[in-house]
DNA sequence: ACCTGAACACCGTTCAAGT
DNA sequence: ACCTGAACACCGTTCAAGT
């Protein structure tokens, strides 16, 4: 029994996730065959299954990768000169290169999570981490008097995520063309939620 | 060439839709095989395909059936003694027998609609009808001074549907146990939206 | 361990044959 | 027209064999 090569393992897994994401975004999750992913990643089915146990397991990988991206996007909040301004910039960044196909995949993944308990567990864990990260940033911002100090951080973090979620869902339903309007509405909602009443924009 | 029997056609199509819905709700859209639907409906694949062109076509049928149910649910609004009270009762009725599995199917259908242009067209048409229906009811309610008369009916109808949609999406994400809280929030939002400022509950 | 590609079981859809 | 069930093409997954 030879020992596993962690670097190769990581490289291959990333390559597969990239290939799979590309296919899923373009054709949809259920319309892409494993063969499609194999071709896109330049490997045989056997090799692919050496790195991922199933098509669903690839989604677990995508959820995890998305989680990392989300955390990287939100990182600037932790030490922002202005919390709300930074949050708004993040929203703009999220919207900047968002396509209808990406939103569609987002919905397909949501549906898959609802049907598969294993995925639900993975998603809940990641969501909890993101929430804690925002809650921490909120505490810092409150100490700096940038955010209404009467707000409970944990609960407020949940609301912030709910607003972002709602924004994405609305853009999904109404089409990417509605993104600008949705973002404006989301920003207004966030300002009212997070600032002290007398400081409302 | 014999002539088609409309009654039999309608009966069979309804039976298939009921069988399919049951399977989809329980196991999910992509996990139910056509064979499952055939067994549940008590017929052979050939017969099923005599009434529905494809698995996707069954979803078209389900969307249409859901549309009819929605219209029946909203019908009381057209001649309500109190518009808002009637709307609230409808929300409660929708929530009364809503399961996590039904919400999951709702998300699966949404994903399917986003991927299949034919489904999107069907959905848009139905949504337009529902919207027009609510707009009419709003006009009547405005004439009866039950609703803020400065509101534009068409646009407001859209908002009402958005709130209901948001309510269902939130319940999907947070779980059916959150339904009561979501409904309360939705009712508050609707009251603020529809009543004249000084009459807010 | 890492990789290949044939093979297997399953599923959506079709179609010749029957009434 | 309405119905049956075998058959076809395709897809997710496995596995014996190779390095």
Coordinates of C-alpha atoms (C1' of nucleotides) in Angstrom, one line a residue:
Chain A
X1 CA 0.0 0.0 0.0
X2 CA 1.7 3.2 -1.2
X3 CA 1.1 6.4 0.6
X4 CA -1.2 9.0 -0.8
X5 CA 0.2 12.2 -2.5
X6 CA -1.6 15.1 -0.8
X7 CA -0.5 17.7 -3.4
X8 CA -1.6 15.6 -6.4
X9 CA -4.8 14.8 -4.6
X10 CA -5.6 18.5 -4.0
X11 CA -4.6 19.5 -7.5
X12 CA -6.8 16.9 -9.1
X13 CA -9.8 17.6 -6.8
X14 CA -9.6 21.3 -7.6
X15 CA -9.3 20.6 -11.3
X16 CA -12.4 18.4 -11.2
X17 CA -14.4 21.0 -9.2
X18 CA -13.5 23.6 -11.8
X19 CA -14.4 21.4 -14.7
X20 CA -17.7 20.3 -13.0
X21 CA -18.6 23.9 -12.1
X22 CA -18.1 25.0 -15.6
X23 CA -20.3 22.2 -16.9
X24 CA -23.0 22.7 -14.3
X25 CA -23.2 26.4 -14.8
X26 CA -23.5 26.0 -18.6
X27 CA -25.8 23.0 -18.9
X28 CA -27.2 22.6 -15.4
X29 CA -26.5 19.9 -12.8
X30 CA -28.8 17.2 -14.0
X31 CA -28.1 17.7 -17.7
X32 CA -24.3 17.3 -17.3
X33 CA -23.1 13.7 -17.5
X34 CA -20.1 12.5 -15.6
X35 CA -18.6 11.9 -19.0
X36 CA -18.9 15.6 -19.7
X37 CA -17.0 16.4 -16.5
X38 CA -14.4 13.7 -17.4
X39 CA -13.8 15.3 -20.8
X40 CA -13.6 18.8 -19.4
X41 CA -11.1 17.6 -16.8
X42 CA -9.2 15.4 -19.2
X43 CA -9.5 12.1 -17.3
X44 CA -11.3 8.8 -17.3
X45 CA -14.4 8.0 -15.2
X46 CA -12.3 5.7 -13.0
X47 CA -9.9 8.5 -12.1
X48 CA -12.7 10.9 -11.4
X49 CA -14.3 8.4 -9.0
X50 CA -10.9 8.0 -7.4
X51 CA -11.3 11.6 -6.2
X52 CA -15.0 12.0 -5.7
X53 CA -17.3 9.3 -4.5
X54 CA -20.3 10.4 -6.5
X55 CA -21.9 13.3 -8.4
X56 CA -23.4 14.5 -5.1
X57 CA -20.0 14.5 -3.5
X58 CA -18.9 16.9 -6.2
X59 CA -21.6 19.3 -5.0
X60 CA -20.3 18.9 -1.4
X61 CA -16.9 20.1 -2.9
X62 CA -18.6 23.0 -4.7
X63 CA -20.4 24.1 -1.5
X64 CA -17.2 24.0 0.4
X65 CA -15.4 26.0 -2.3
X66 CA -18.2 28.5 -2.4
X67 CA -17.9 28.8 1.4
X68 CA -14.2 29.7 1.1
X69 CA -15.0 32.3 -1.6
X70 CA -17.8 33.8 0.6
X71 CA -15.4 34.0 3.6
X72 CA -12.8 35.7 1.5
X73 CA -15.3 38.2 0.2
X74 CA -16.5 39.0 3.7
X75 CA -13.1 39.1 5.3
X76 CA -12.7 42.9 4.8
X77 CA -15.7 43.4 7.1
X78 CA -13.6 42.3 10.1
X79 CA -11.5 45.4 10.1
X80 CA -13.4 47.9 8.0
X81 CA -13.0 51.6 8.3
X82 CA -16.7 51.9 7.6
X83 CA -18.7 48.7 8.1
X84 CA -21.8 49.6 6.0
X85 CA -19.7 51.1 3.2
X86 CA -17.6 47.9 3.1
X87 CA -20.7 45.7 3.1
X88 CA -22.2 47.7 0.2
X89 CA -18.9 47.3 -1.8
X90 CA -19.1 43.5 -1.2
X91 CA -22.7 43.4 -2.5
X92 CA -21.6 45.3 -5.6
X93 CA -18.7 42.9 -6.0
X94 CA -21.0 39.9 -5.7
X95 CA -23.3 41.4 -8.3
X96 CA -20.6 42.5 -10.7
X97 CA -20.1 39.2 -12.5
X98 CA -23.2 37.3 -11.7
X99 CA -24.9 35.5 -14.5
X100 CA -28.4 34.0 -14.9
X101 CA -26.7 30.6 -15.3
X102 CA -24.8 30.9 -12.0
X103 CA -28.1 31.8 -10.2
X104 CA -29.8 28.8 -11.8
X105 CA -27.0 26.5 -10.5
X106 CA -27.5 28.2 -7.1
X107 CA -31.1 27.1 -7.2
X108 CA -30.3 23.6 -8.4
X109 CA -27.8 23.2 -5.5
X110 CA -30.5 24.5 -3.0
X111 CA -32.9 21.9 -4.3
X112 CA -30.2 19.2 -4.0
X113 CA -29.5 20.3 -0.4
X114 CA -33.2 20.1 0.5
X115 CA -33.3 16.5 -0.8
X116 CA -30.0 15.1 0.6
X117 CA -29.4 15.1 4.4
X118 CA -25.7 14.9 4.0
X119 CA -25.6 18.1 1.9
X120 CA -27.8 19.8 4.4
X121 CA -25.3 19.1 7.2
X122 CA -22.4 20.5 5.2
X123 CA -24.4 23.6 4.3
X124 CA -25.5 24.3 7.8
X125 CA -22.0 24.0 9.1
X126 CA -20.7 26.5 6.5
X127 CA -23.6 28.9 7.1
X128 CA -22.9 28.8 10.8
X129 CA -19.2 29.8 10.2
X130 CA -20.2 32.6 7.9
X131 CA -22.8 33.9 10.4
X132 CA -20.2 33.8 13.3
X133 CA -17.8 35.8 11.1
X134 CA -20.3 38.5 10.4
X135 CA -21.4 38.6 14.1
X136 CA -17.7 39.2 15.1
X137 CA -17.4 42.0 12.5
X138 CA -20.6 43.5 13.8
X139 CA -19.3 43.5 17.4
X140 CA -16.1 45.4 16.2
X141 CA -18.2 47.9 14.3
X142 CA -20.4 48.4 17.3
X143 CA -17.4 49.1 19.5
X144 CA -16.3 51.7 16.9
X145 CA -19.8 53.2 17.0
X146 CA -20.5 52.4 13.3
X147 CA -23.5 50.2 14.0
X148 CA -26.4 50.5 16.3
X149 CA -25.1 49.2 19.6
X150 CA -28.5 48.0 20.8
X151 CA -28.5 45.2 18.1
X152 CA -27.7 41.6 19.1
X153 CA -24.8 40.6 16.8
X154 CA -25.7 36.9 16.3
X155 CA -29.3 37.7 15.4
X156 CA -28.4 40.6 13.2
X157 CA -25.8 38.6 11.3
X158 CA -28.6 36.2 10.5
X159 CA -30.7 39.1 9.2
X160 CA -27.8 40.4 7.1
X161 CA -27.5 36.9 5.5
X162 CA -31.2 36.8 5.0
X163 CA -31.2 40.0 3.1
X164 CA -28.3 38.9 0.8
X165 CA -30.1 35.6 0.3
X166 CA -33.3 37.4 -0.5
X167 CA -31.5 39.7 -3.0
X168 CA -30.1 36.6 -4.8
X169 CA -33.5 34.9 -4.8
X170 CA -35.2 38.0 -6.2
X171 CA -32.6 38.3 -8.9
X172 CA -33.1 34.7 -9.8
X173 CA -36.8 35.1 -10.1
X174 CA -36.9 38.4 -11.9
X175 CA -33.7 37.9 -14.0
X176 CA -30.2 39.4 -13.7
X177 CA -31.5 42.6 -15.3
X178 CA -33.3 43.3 -12.0
X179 CA -30.0 43.0 -10.0
X180 CA -29.4 46.7 -9.8
X181 CA -32.9 47.5 -8.4
X182 CA -32.6 44.6 -6.0
X183 CA -29.2 45.7 -4.7
X184 CA -30.5 49.3 -4.2
X185 CA -33.4 47.9 -2.2
X186 CA -31.1 45.6 -0.2
X187 CA -28.8 48.5 0.7
X188 CA -31.7 50.6 1.9
X189 CA -32.9 47.7 4.0
X190 CA -29.5 47.1 5.5
X191 CA -29.0 50.8 6.3
X192 CA -32.3 50.9 8.2
X193 CA -31.5 47.7 10.0
X194 CA -27.9 48.5 11.1
X195 CA -27.7 52.2 11.7
X196 CA -29.1 54.0 14.7
X197 CA -32.4 55.6 13.8
X198 CA -31.2 59.2 13.8
X199 CA -28.3 58.3 11.6
X200 CA -30.3 56.7 8.8
X201 CA -29.1 57.7 5.4
Chain B
X1 CA -58.5 7.3 -37.3
X2 CA -60.9 7.3 -34.4
X3 CA -61.7 10.4 -32.6
X4 CA -60.2 11.3 -29.2
X5 CA -62.2 10.9 -26.1
X6 CA -61.9 14.2 -24.2
X7 CA -63.3 12.9 -20.9
X8 CA -61.0 9.9 -20.8
X9 CA -58.1 12.1 -21.8
X10 CA -58.8 14.5 -18.9
X11 CA -59.3 11.8 -16.4
X12 CA -56.1 10.0 -17.3
X13 CA -54.1 13.2 -17.3
X14 CA -55.4 14.2 -13.9
X15 CA -54.7 10.7 -12.5
X16 CA -51.1 10.9 -13.8
X17 CA -50.6 14.3 -12.4
X18 CA -51.8 13.1 -9.0
X19 CA -49.6 10.0 -9.1
X20 CA -46.6 12.1 -10.2
X21 CA -47.1 14.8 -7.6
X22 CA -47.3 12.2 -4.9
X23 CA -44.0 10.6 -6.1
X24 CA -42.2 13.9 -6.6
X25 CA -43.2 15.3 -3.2
X26 CA -42.1 12.1 -1.4
X27 CA -38.9 11.2 -3.4
X28 CA -38.0 14.4 -5.3
X29 CA -38.3 15.1 -9.0
X30 CA -35.1 13.6 -10.2
X31 CA -35.2 10.6 -7.9
X32 CA -38.6 9.4 -9.1
X33 CA -38.4 7.2 -12.2
X34 CA -41.1 7.2 -14.8
X35 CA -41.7 3.6 -13.8
X36 CA -42.6 4.8 -10.3
X37 CA -45.2 7.1 -11.7
X38 CA -46.5 4.3 -13.9
X39 CA -46.9 2.0 -10.9
X40 CA -48.5 4.8 -8.8
X41 CA -50.9 5.5 -11.7
X42 CA -51.5 1.9 -12.5
X43 CA -50.5 2.0 -16.2
X44 CA -47.7 1.1 -18.6
X45 CA -45.0 3.5 -19.8
X46 CA -46.5 3.5 -23.3
X47 CA -49.9 4.7 -21.9
X48 CA -48.2 7.4 -19.8
X49 CA -46.4 8.7 -22.8
X50 CA -49.7 8.7 -24.7
X51 CA -50.8 11.5 -22.3
X52 CA -47.6 13.3 -21.5
X53 CA -44.7 13.8 -24.0
X54 CA -42.0 13.7 -21.3
X55 CA -41.1 14.0 -17.7
X56 CA -40.8 17.8 -18.2
X57 CA -44.2 17.9 -19.7
X58 CA -45.6 16.5 -16.5
X59 CA -44.1 19.5 -14.7
X60 CA -45.9 21.8 -17.1
X61 CA -49.1 20.0 -16.0
X62 CA -48.2 20.4 -12.4
X63 CA -47.5 24.1 -12.9
X64 CA -50.9 24.6 -14.6
X65 CA -52.7 22.7 -11.8
X66 CA -50.9 24.7 -9.1
X67 CA -52.0 27.8 -11.0
X68 CA -55.6 26.7 -10.8
X69 CA -55.3 26.1 -7.1
X70 CA -53.7 29.5 -6.6
X71 CA -56.5 31.2 -8.5
X72 CA -59.1 29.3 -6.5
X73 CA -57.4 30.3 -3.2
X74 CA -57.2 34.0 -4.2
X75 CA -60.8 34.1 -5.6
X76 CA -62.3 35.3 -2.3
X77 CA -60.2 38.5 -2.6
X78 CA -62.3 39.7 -5.5
X79 CA -65.3 40.4 -3.4
X80 CA -64.0 40.4 0.1
X81 CA -65.7 42.3 2.9
X82 CA -62.3 43.1 4.3
X83 CA -59.4 42.7 1.8
X84 CA -56.5 42.5 4.2
X85 CA -58.3 40.1 6.6
X86 CA -59.2 37.9 3.7
X87 CA -55.6 37.9 2.4
X88 CA -54.4 37.0 5.9
X89 CA -56.8 34.1 6.0
X90 CA -55.5 32.9 2.7
X91 CA -51.9 33.0 4.0
X92 CA -53.0 30.9 7.0
X93 CA -54.7 28.5 4.7
X94 CA -51.6 28.1 2.5
X95 CA -49.5 27.5 5.6
X96 CA -51.9 25.1 7.2
X97 CA -50.9 22.0 5.4
X98 CA -47.5 22.8 4.0
X99 CA -44.8 20.2 4.4
X100 CA -41.0 20.4 4.0
X101 CA -41.3 18.0 1.1
X102 CA -43.8 20.2 -0.7
X103 CA -41.5 23.2 -0.3
X104 CA -38.6 21.1 -1.6
X105 CA -40.6 20.2 -4.7
X106 CA -41.4 23.8 -5.1
X107 CA -37.6 24.6 -5.2
X108 CA -37.0 21.7 -7.6
X109 CA -39.7 23.0 -10.0
X110 CA -38.1 26.5 -9.7
X111 CA -34.7 25.0 -10.7
X112 CA -36.3 23.2 -13.6
X113 CA -38.1 26.4 -14.8
X114 CA -34.8 28.3 -14.8
X115 CA -33.2 25.6 -17.0
X116 CA -36.0 25.0 -19.5
X117 CA -37.3 27.9 -21.6
X118 CA -40.6 26.1 -22.4
X119 CA -41.3 25.9 -18.6
X120 CA -40.4 29.6 -18.1
X121 CA -42.9 30.7 -20.7
X122 CA -45.7 28.6 -19.0
X123 CA -44.8 30.0 -15.6
X124 CA -44.7 33.6 -16.8
X125 CA -48.1 33.4 -18.3
X126 CA -49.6 31.9 -15.2
X127 CA -47.9 34.5 -13.0
X128 CA -49.2 37.3 -15.2
X129 CA -52.8 36.0 -14.7
X130 CA -52.4 35.7 -11.0
X131 CA -51.0 39.2 -10.9
X132 CA -53.9 40.6 -12.9
X133 CA -56.4 38.9 -10.6
X134 CA -54.9 40.5 -7.5
X135 CA -54.6 43.9 -9.2
X136 CA -58.4 43.7 -9.9
X137 CA -59.2 42.8 -6.4
X138 CA -57.0 45.7 -5.2
X139 CA -58.9 48.1 -7.3
X140 CA -62.2 47.0 -5.8
X141 CA -60.8 47.2 -2.3
X142 CA -59.5 50.7 -3.1
X143 CA -63.0 51.7 -4.3
X144 CA -64.3 50.5 -1.0
X145 CA -61.6 52.4 0.9
X146 CA -60.1 49.3 2.4
X147 CA -56.7 49.8 0.8
X148 CA -54.5 52.9 0.4
X149 CA -55.9 54.6 -2.8
X150 CA -52.6 56.1 -3.7
X151 CA -51.2 52.7 -4.6
X152 CA -50.8 51.6 -8.2
X153 CA -52.7 48.2 -8.4
X154 CA -50.5 46.4 -11.0
X155 CA -47.3 47.3 -9.1
X156 CA -48.8 46.6 -5.7
X157 CA -50.0 43.2 -6.9
X158 CA -46.4 42.4 -7.9
X159 CA -45.3 43.3 -4.4
X160 CA -47.9 41.2 -2.7
X161 CA -46.8 38.2 -4.7
X162 CA -43.2 39.0 -3.9
X163 CA -44.0 38.9 -0.2
X164 CA -45.8 35.5 -0.5
X165 CA -42.9 34.2 -2.5
X166 CA -40.4 35.5 0.0
X167 CA -42.4 33.9 2.8
X168 CA -42.3 30.5 1.1
X169 CA -38.6 30.8 0.3
X170 CA -37.8 31.7 3.9
X171 CA -39.8 28.7 5.2
X172 CA -37.9 26.6 2.7
X173 CA -34.5 27.7 3.9
X174 CA -35.3 27.8 7.7
X175 CA -37.6 24.8 7.7
X176 CA -41.4 24.5 8.1
X177 CA -41.0 25.1 11.8
X178 CA -40.2 28.7 11.0
X179 CA -43.5 29.1 9.1
X180 CA -45.5 30.8 11.9
X181 CA -42.8 33.4 12.4
X182 CA -42.5 34.0 8.7
X183 CA -46.2 34.4 8.3
X184 CA -46.4 37.0 11.1
X185 CA -43.6 39.0 9.5
X186 CA -45.3 38.7 6.1
X187 CA -48.6 40.0 7.6
X188 CA -46.9 43.0 9.2
X189 CA -45.2 43.8 5.9
X190 CA -48.5 43.5 4.0
X191 CA -50.3 45.7 6.4
X192 CA -47.7 48.5 6.2
X193 CA -47.7 48.2 2.4
X194 CA -51.4 48.2 1.8
X195 CA -53.1 50.3 4.5
X196 CA -53.0 54.1 4.6
X197 CA -50.3 55.2 7.0
X198 CA -52.6 56.4 9.7
X199 CA -54.7 53.2 9.6
X200 CA -51.7 50.9 10.1
X201 CA -52.5 48.2 12.6
Chain C
dA1 C1' -1.5 5.1 -5.3
dC2 C1' -3.1 6.5 -9.5
dC3 C1' -5.1 5.5 -13.9
dT4 C1' -7.8 3.2 -17.9
dG5 C1' -11.8 1.7 -20.2
dA6 C1' -15.0 -2.0 -20.5
dA7 C1' -19.1 -3.6 -18.1
dC8 C1' -23.4 -3.3 -15.2
dA9 C1' -27.6 -1.6 -13.5
dC10 C1' -30.9 1.8 -14.2
dC11 C1' -33.8 5.3 -16.5
dG12 C1' -36.3 8.2 -20.1
dT13 C1' -38.3 7.4 -24.3
dT14 C1' -39.8 4.8 -28.5
dC15 C1' -42.3 1.6 -31.1
dA16 C1' -44.3 -2.6 -33.2
dA17 C1' -48.2 -5.1 -32.1
dG18 C1' -52.7 -5.7 -29.9
dT19 C1' -57.8 -4.1 -28.9
Chain D
dA1 C1' -57.8 6.0 -30.0
dC2 C1' -56.0 3.6 -26.3
dC3 C1' -52.9 0.3 -24.3
dT4 C1' -48.9 -3.2 -23.5
dG5 C1' -44.2 -4.4 -22.7
dA6 C1' -40.0 -5.3 -25.0
dA7 C1' -36.2 -2.7 -26.9
dC8 C1' -32.9 1.3 -27.3
dA9 C1' -29.8 4.9 -26.1
dC10 C1' -27.9 7.0 -22.3
dC11 C1' -25.9 7.8 -17.7
dG12 C1' -23.9 7.0 -12.8
dT13 C1' -21.0 3.8 -10.9
dT14 C1' -17.9 -0.3 -10.4
dC15 C1' -14.1 -3.1 -11.1
dA16 C1' -10.4 -6.0 -13.1
dA17 C1' -6.2 -4.9 -15.0
dG18 C1' -2.2 -2.0 -15.8
dT19 C1' 1.8 1.4 -14.1

